[in-house]
Amino acid sequence: MSTTPQTDFDSSARRHMDDADLLHAHARPANADHLAGLAAECALKALIAGFLGGHINPQDLVVHPNANGPIRKHVNTLWPEMVTIVQNRSASALIPLLTSQPFADWKVDDRYCDGTHLTATTVSNHLSAARAVISILEQAHLDGMLT
């Protein structure tokens, strides 16, 4: 058994989403919100690496020709950059989703906060957006679009 973790953005996205839904159902909005952002981020990185012409480098970072170096961004800054990454590609399912910025108010540093600044609407919007991008990822797998 290997003790070296293997980067797998697909399974990470699903795992984070499952846990976000579970925490949300148990009235744990701060961690549900945090994991929703991580789930969406992982799903976007899986799409970049498997569908949109990118790859995962030896340092386990996603690289794309339209990005300026390895992508070290969280969902709040990666989401708006996706418009540049999907340009000139067949990613019609992503385009309508990318016209909004559902994670503009999400911050990875919120993991250090008490969560009182989060509203039920904010958490719900983040969960919905994460589910939407994961659905696109899952459909890409079903369509055989991801390698």
PDB file of C-alpha atoms in Angstrom:
ATOM      1  CA  MET A   1       0.000   0.000   0.000  1.00  0.00           C
ATOM      2  CA  SER A   2       1.372   3.379  -1.020  1.00  0.00           C
ATOM      3  CA  THR A   3       1.587   6.127   1.568  1.00  0.00           C
ATOM      4  CA  THR A   4       2.021   8.780  -1.120  1.00  0.00           C
ATOM      5  CA  PRO A   5      -1.279  10.569  -1.723  1.00  0.00           C
ATOM      6  CA  GLN A   6      -2.430  10.718  -5.316  1.00  0.00           C
ATOM      7  CA  THR A   7      -4.035  13.907  -6.595  1.00  0.00           C
ATOM      8  CA  ASP A   8      -7.564  13.202  -7.813  1.00  0.00           C
ATOM      9  CA  PHE A   9      -9.637  16.335  -8.230  1.00  0.00           C
ATOM     10  CA  ASP A  10     -12.676  14.321  -9.394  1.00  0.00           C
ATOM     11  CA  SER A  11     -13.019  12.248  -6.250  1.00  0.00           C
ATOM     12  CA  SER A  12     -12.058  15.206  -4.066  1.00  0.00           C
ATOM     13  CA  ALA A  13     -14.868  17.283  -5.547  1.00  0.00           C
ATOM     14  CA  ARG A  14     -17.427  14.576  -4.858  1.00  0.00           C
ATOM     15  CA  ARG A  15     -16.106  13.856  -1.359  1.00  0.00           C
ATOM     16  CA  HIS A  16     -16.129  17.526  -0.364  1.00  0.00           C
ATOM     17  CA  MET A  17     -19.634  17.949  -1.811  1.00  0.00           C
ATOM     18  CA  ASP A  18     -20.976  14.905   0.014  1.00  0.00           C
ATOM     19  CA  ASP A  19     -19.552  16.204   3.277  1.00  0.00           C
ATOM     20  CA  ALA A  20     -20.856  19.733   2.609  1.00  0.00           C
ATOM     21  CA  ASP A  21     -24.358  18.356   2.088  1.00  0.00           C
ATOM     22  CA  LEU A  22     -24.103  16.237   5.230  1.00  0.00           C
ATOM     23  CA  LEU A  23     -22.892  19.167   7.334  1.00  0.00           C
ATOM     24  CA  HIS A  24     -25.564  21.443   5.902  1.00  0.00           C
ATOM     25  CA  ALA A  25     -28.252  18.891   6.773  1.00  0.00           C
ATOM     26  CA  HIS A  26     -26.908  18.846  10.339  1.00  0.00           C
ATOM     27  CA  ALA A  27     -26.993  22.649  10.735  1.00  0.00           C
ATOM     28  CA  ARG A  28     -23.233  23.155  10.354  1.00  0.00           C
ATOM     29  CA  PRO A  29     -23.318  26.003   7.794  1.00  0.00           C
ATOM     30  CA  ALA A  30     -19.768  27.334   8.195  1.00  0.00           C
ATOM     31  CA  ASN A  31     -18.073  24.048   7.362  1.00  0.00           C
ATOM     32  CA  ALA A  32     -20.716  23.191   4.757  1.00  0.00           C
ATOM     33  CA  ASP A  33     -19.977  26.483   3.027  1.00  0.00           C
ATOM     34  CA  HIS A  34     -16.229  25.975   3.229  1.00  0.00           C
ATOM     35  CA  LEU A  35     -16.453  22.494   1.719  1.00  0.00           C
ATOM     36  CA  ALA A  36     -18.840  23.679  -1.004  1.00  0.00           C
ATOM     37  CA  GLY A  37     -16.142  26.103  -2.164  1.00  0.00           C
ATOM     38  CA  LEU A  38     -13.480  23.414  -2.085  1.00  0.00           C
ATOM     39  CA  ALA A  39     -15.784  21.017  -3.955  1.00  0.00           C
ATOM     40  CA  ALA A  40     -16.395  23.564  -6.704  1.00  0.00           C
ATOM     41  CA  GLU A  41     -12.688  24.371  -6.904  1.00  0.00           C
ATOM     42  CA  CYS A  42     -11.773  20.697  -7.265  1.00  0.00           C
ATOM     43  CA  ALA A  43     -14.463  20.179  -9.912  1.00  0.00           C
ATOM     44  CA  LEU A  44     -13.174  23.153 -11.931  1.00  0.00           C
ATOM     45  CA  LYS A  45      -9.604  21.873 -11.690  1.00  0.00           C
ATOM     46  CA  ALA A  46     -10.758  18.403 -12.775  1.00  0.00           C
ATOM     47  CA  LEU A  47     -12.483  19.966 -15.790  1.00  0.00           C
ATOM     48  CA  ILE A  48      -9.376  21.982 -16.667  1.00  0.00           C
ATOM     49  CA  ALA A  49      -7.061  18.981 -16.433  1.00  0.00           C
ATOM     50  CA  GLY A  50      -9.335  16.426 -18.066  1.00  0.00           C
ATOM     51  CA  PHE A  51     -11.494  18.318 -20.516  1.00  0.00           C
ATOM     52  CA  LEU A  52     -10.188  21.794 -21.225  1.00  0.00           C
ATOM     53  CA  GLY A  53      -6.653  21.070 -22.423  1.00  0.00           C
ATOM     54  CA  GLY A  54      -4.804  21.272 -19.144  1.00  0.00           C
ATOM     55  CA  HIS A  55      -2.895  18.708 -17.145  1.00  0.00           C
ATOM     56  CA  ILE A  56      -1.599  17.991 -13.665  1.00  0.00           C
ATOM     57  CA  ASN A  57       2.120  18.636 -13.354  1.00  0.00           C
ATOM     58  CA  PRO A  58       4.592  16.576 -11.256  1.00  0.00           C
ATOM     59  CA  GLN A  59       3.951  18.927  -8.302  1.00  0.00           C
ATOM     60  CA  ASP A  60       0.228  18.003  -8.453  1.00  0.00           C
ATOM     61  CA  LEU A  61      -0.797  21.457  -9.678  1.00  0.00           C
ATOM     62  CA  VAL A  62      -3.147  22.045 -12.582  1.00  0.00           C
ATOM     63  CA  VAL A  63      -1.537  23.737 -15.558  1.00  0.00           C
ATOM     64  CA  HIS A  64      -3.344  25.197 -18.555  1.00  0.00           C
ATOM     65  CA  PRO A  65      -1.902  26.970 -21.617  1.00  0.00           C
ATOM     66  CA  ASN A  66      -4.228  29.982 -21.107  1.00  0.00           C
ATOM     67  CA  ALA A  67      -3.230  30.389 -17.451  1.00  0.00           C
ATOM     68  CA  ASN A  68      -0.112  32.194 -16.356  1.00  0.00           C
ATOM     69  CA  GLY A  69       1.704  29.224 -14.796  1.00  0.00           C
ATOM     70  CA  PRO A  70       0.338  26.547 -12.483  1.00  0.00           C
ATOM     71  CA  ILE A  71      -3.114  27.300 -11.124  1.00  0.00           C
ATOM     72  CA  ARG A  72      -2.771  27.969  -7.404  1.00  0.00           C
ATOM     73  CA  LYS A  73      -6.118  29.667  -7.000  1.00  0.00           C
ATOM     74  CA  HIS A  74      -9.137  29.002  -4.890  1.00  0.00           C
ATOM     75  CA  VAL A  75     -12.640  28.999  -6.313  1.00  0.00           C
ATOM     76  CA  ASN A  76     -13.319  32.705  -5.679  1.00  0.00           C
ATOM     77  CA  THR A  77     -10.481  33.709  -8.039  1.00  0.00           C
ATOM     78  CA  LEU A  78     -10.448  30.613 -10.261  1.00  0.00           C
ATOM     79  CA  TRP A  79     -14.133  30.884 -11.233  1.00  0.00           C
ATOM     80  CA  PRO A  80     -13.731  34.229 -13.076  1.00  0.00           C
ATOM     81  CA  GLU A  81     -10.562  32.963 -14.779  1.00  0.00           C
ATOM     82  CA  MET A  82     -12.490  30.020 -16.220  1.00  0.00           C
ATOM     83  CA  VAL A  83     -13.880  32.282 -18.957  1.00  0.00           C
ATOM     84  CA  THR A  84     -10.333  32.641 -20.329  1.00  0.00           C
ATOM     85  CA  ILE A  85      -9.643  28.929 -19.949  1.00  0.00           C
ATOM     86  CA  VAL A  86     -12.775  27.785 -21.798  1.00  0.00           C
ATOM     87  CA  GLN A  87     -12.448  30.228 -24.695  1.00  0.00           C
ATOM     88  CA  ASN A  88     -12.302  28.522 -28.103  1.00  0.00           C
ATOM     89  CA  ARG A  89     -13.346  25.200 -26.572  1.00  0.00           C
ATOM     90  CA  SER A  90     -16.494  23.158 -26.699  1.00  0.00           C
ATOM     91  CA  ALA A  91     -17.643  23.872 -23.166  1.00  0.00           C
ATOM     92  CA  SER A  92     -21.167  25.062 -23.776  1.00  0.00           C
ATOM     93  CA  ALA A  93     -22.450  23.643 -20.472  1.00  0.00           C
ATOM     94  CA  LEU A  94     -19.952  25.755 -18.556  1.00  0.00           C
ATOM     95  CA  ILE A  95     -20.538  29.087 -20.301  1.00  0.00           C
ATOM     96  CA  PRO A  96     -23.945  29.920 -18.714  1.00  0.00           C
ATOM     97  CA  LEU A  97     -22.638  28.903 -15.308  1.00  0.00           C
ATOM     98  CA  LEU A  98     -19.593  31.146 -15.648  1.00  0.00           C
ATOM     99  CA  THR A  99     -21.625  34.292 -16.370  1.00  0.00           C
ATOM    100  CA  SER A 100     -22.329  34.589 -12.661  1.00  0.00           C
ATOM    101  CA  GLN A 101     -19.800  34.833  -9.854  1.00  0.00           C
ATOM    102  CA  PRO A 102     -21.384  32.718  -7.100  1.00  0.00           C
ATOM    103  CA  PHE A 103     -18.139  32.402  -5.138  1.00  0.00           C
ATOM    104  CA  ALA A 104     -17.042  36.049  -5.263  1.00  0.00           C
ATOM    105  CA  ASP A 105     -17.805  36.314  -1.548  1.00  0.00           C
ATOM    106  CA  TRP A 106     -16.238  32.951  -0.595  1.00  0.00           C
ATOM    107  CA  LYS A 107     -12.800  32.993   1.041  1.00  0.00           C
ATOM    108  CA  VAL A 108     -10.630  30.044   1.983  1.00  0.00           C
ATOM    109  CA  ASP A 109      -9.593  31.998   5.077  1.00  0.00           C
ATOM    110  CA  ASP A 110     -13.154  31.742   6.387  1.00  0.00           C
ATOM    111  CA  ARG A 111     -12.062  28.436   7.851  1.00  0.00           C
ATOM    112  CA  TYR A 112     -10.594  30.534  10.670  1.00  0.00           C
ATOM    113  CA  CYS A 113     -13.851  32.436  11.304  1.00  0.00           C
ATOM    114  CA  ASP A 114     -16.774  31.684  13.572  1.00  0.00           C
ATOM    115  CA  GLY A 115     -19.195  31.622  10.623  1.00  0.00           C
ATOM    116  CA  THR A 116     -21.602  34.224  11.986  1.00  0.00           C
ATOM    117  CA  HIS A 117     -21.121  36.345   8.856  1.00  0.00           C
ATOM    118  CA  LEU A 118     -22.654  33.629   6.657  1.00  0.00           C
ATOM    119  CA  THR A 119     -26.320  33.869   5.781  1.00  0.00           C
ATOM    120  CA  ALA A 120     -28.512  30.907   4.908  1.00  0.00           C
ATOM    121  CA  THR A 121     -28.830  32.339   1.394  1.00  0.00           C
ATOM    122  CA  THR A 122     -25.068  32.612   0.957  1.00  0.00           C
ATOM    123  CA  VAL A 123     -24.503  29.012   2.020  1.00  0.00           C
ATOM    124  CA  SER A 124     -27.376  27.785  -0.143  1.00  0.00           C
ATOM    125  CA  ASN A 125     -26.030  29.672  -3.170  1.00  0.00           C
ATOM    126  CA  HIS A 126     -22.544  28.211  -2.696  1.00  0.00           C
ATOM    127  CA  LEU A 127     -23.926  24.680  -2.324  1.00  0.00           C
ATOM    128  CA  SER A 128     -26.045  25.098  -5.469  1.00  0.00           C
ATOM    129  CA  ALA A 129     -23.146  26.450  -7.525  1.00  0.00           C
ATOM    130  CA  ALA A 130     -20.871  23.621  -6.373  1.00  0.00           C
ATOM    131  CA  ARG A 131     -23.528  21.049  -7.297  1.00  0.00           C
ATOM    132  CA  ALA A 132     -23.912  22.661 -10.719  1.00  0.00           C
ATOM    133  CA  VAL A 133     -20.219  22.467 -11.607  1.00  0.00           C
ATOM    134  CA  ILE A 134     -19.970  18.908 -10.259  1.00  0.00           C
ATOM    135  CA  SER A 135     -22.955  17.967 -12.438  1.00  0.00           C
ATOM    136  CA  ILE A 136     -21.129  19.325 -15.467  1.00  0.00           C
ATOM    137  CA  LEU A 137     -18.061  17.296 -14.502  1.00  0.00           C
ATOM    138  CA  GLU A 138     -20.159  14.152 -14.084  1.00  0.00           C
ATOM    139  CA  GLN A 139     -21.882  14.727 -17.440  1.00  0.00           C
ATOM    140  CA  ALA A 140     -18.502  15.183 -19.117  1.00  0.00           C
ATOM    141  CA  HIS A 141     -17.488  11.775 -17.752  1.00  0.00           C
ATOM    142  CA  LEU A 142     -20.725  10.180 -18.986  1.00  0.00           C
ATOM    143  CA  ASP A 143     -20.249  11.723 -22.426  1.00  0.00           C
ATOM    144  CA  GLY A 144     -16.704  10.398 -22.564  1.00  0.00           C
ATOM    145  CA  MET A 145     -15.335  13.917 -22.775  1.00  0.00           C
ATOM    146  CA  LEU A 146     -12.793  13.506 -20.006  1.00  0.00           C
ATOM    147  CA  THR A 147      -9.709  11.379 -20.246  1.00  0.00           C
TER     148      THR A 147
END
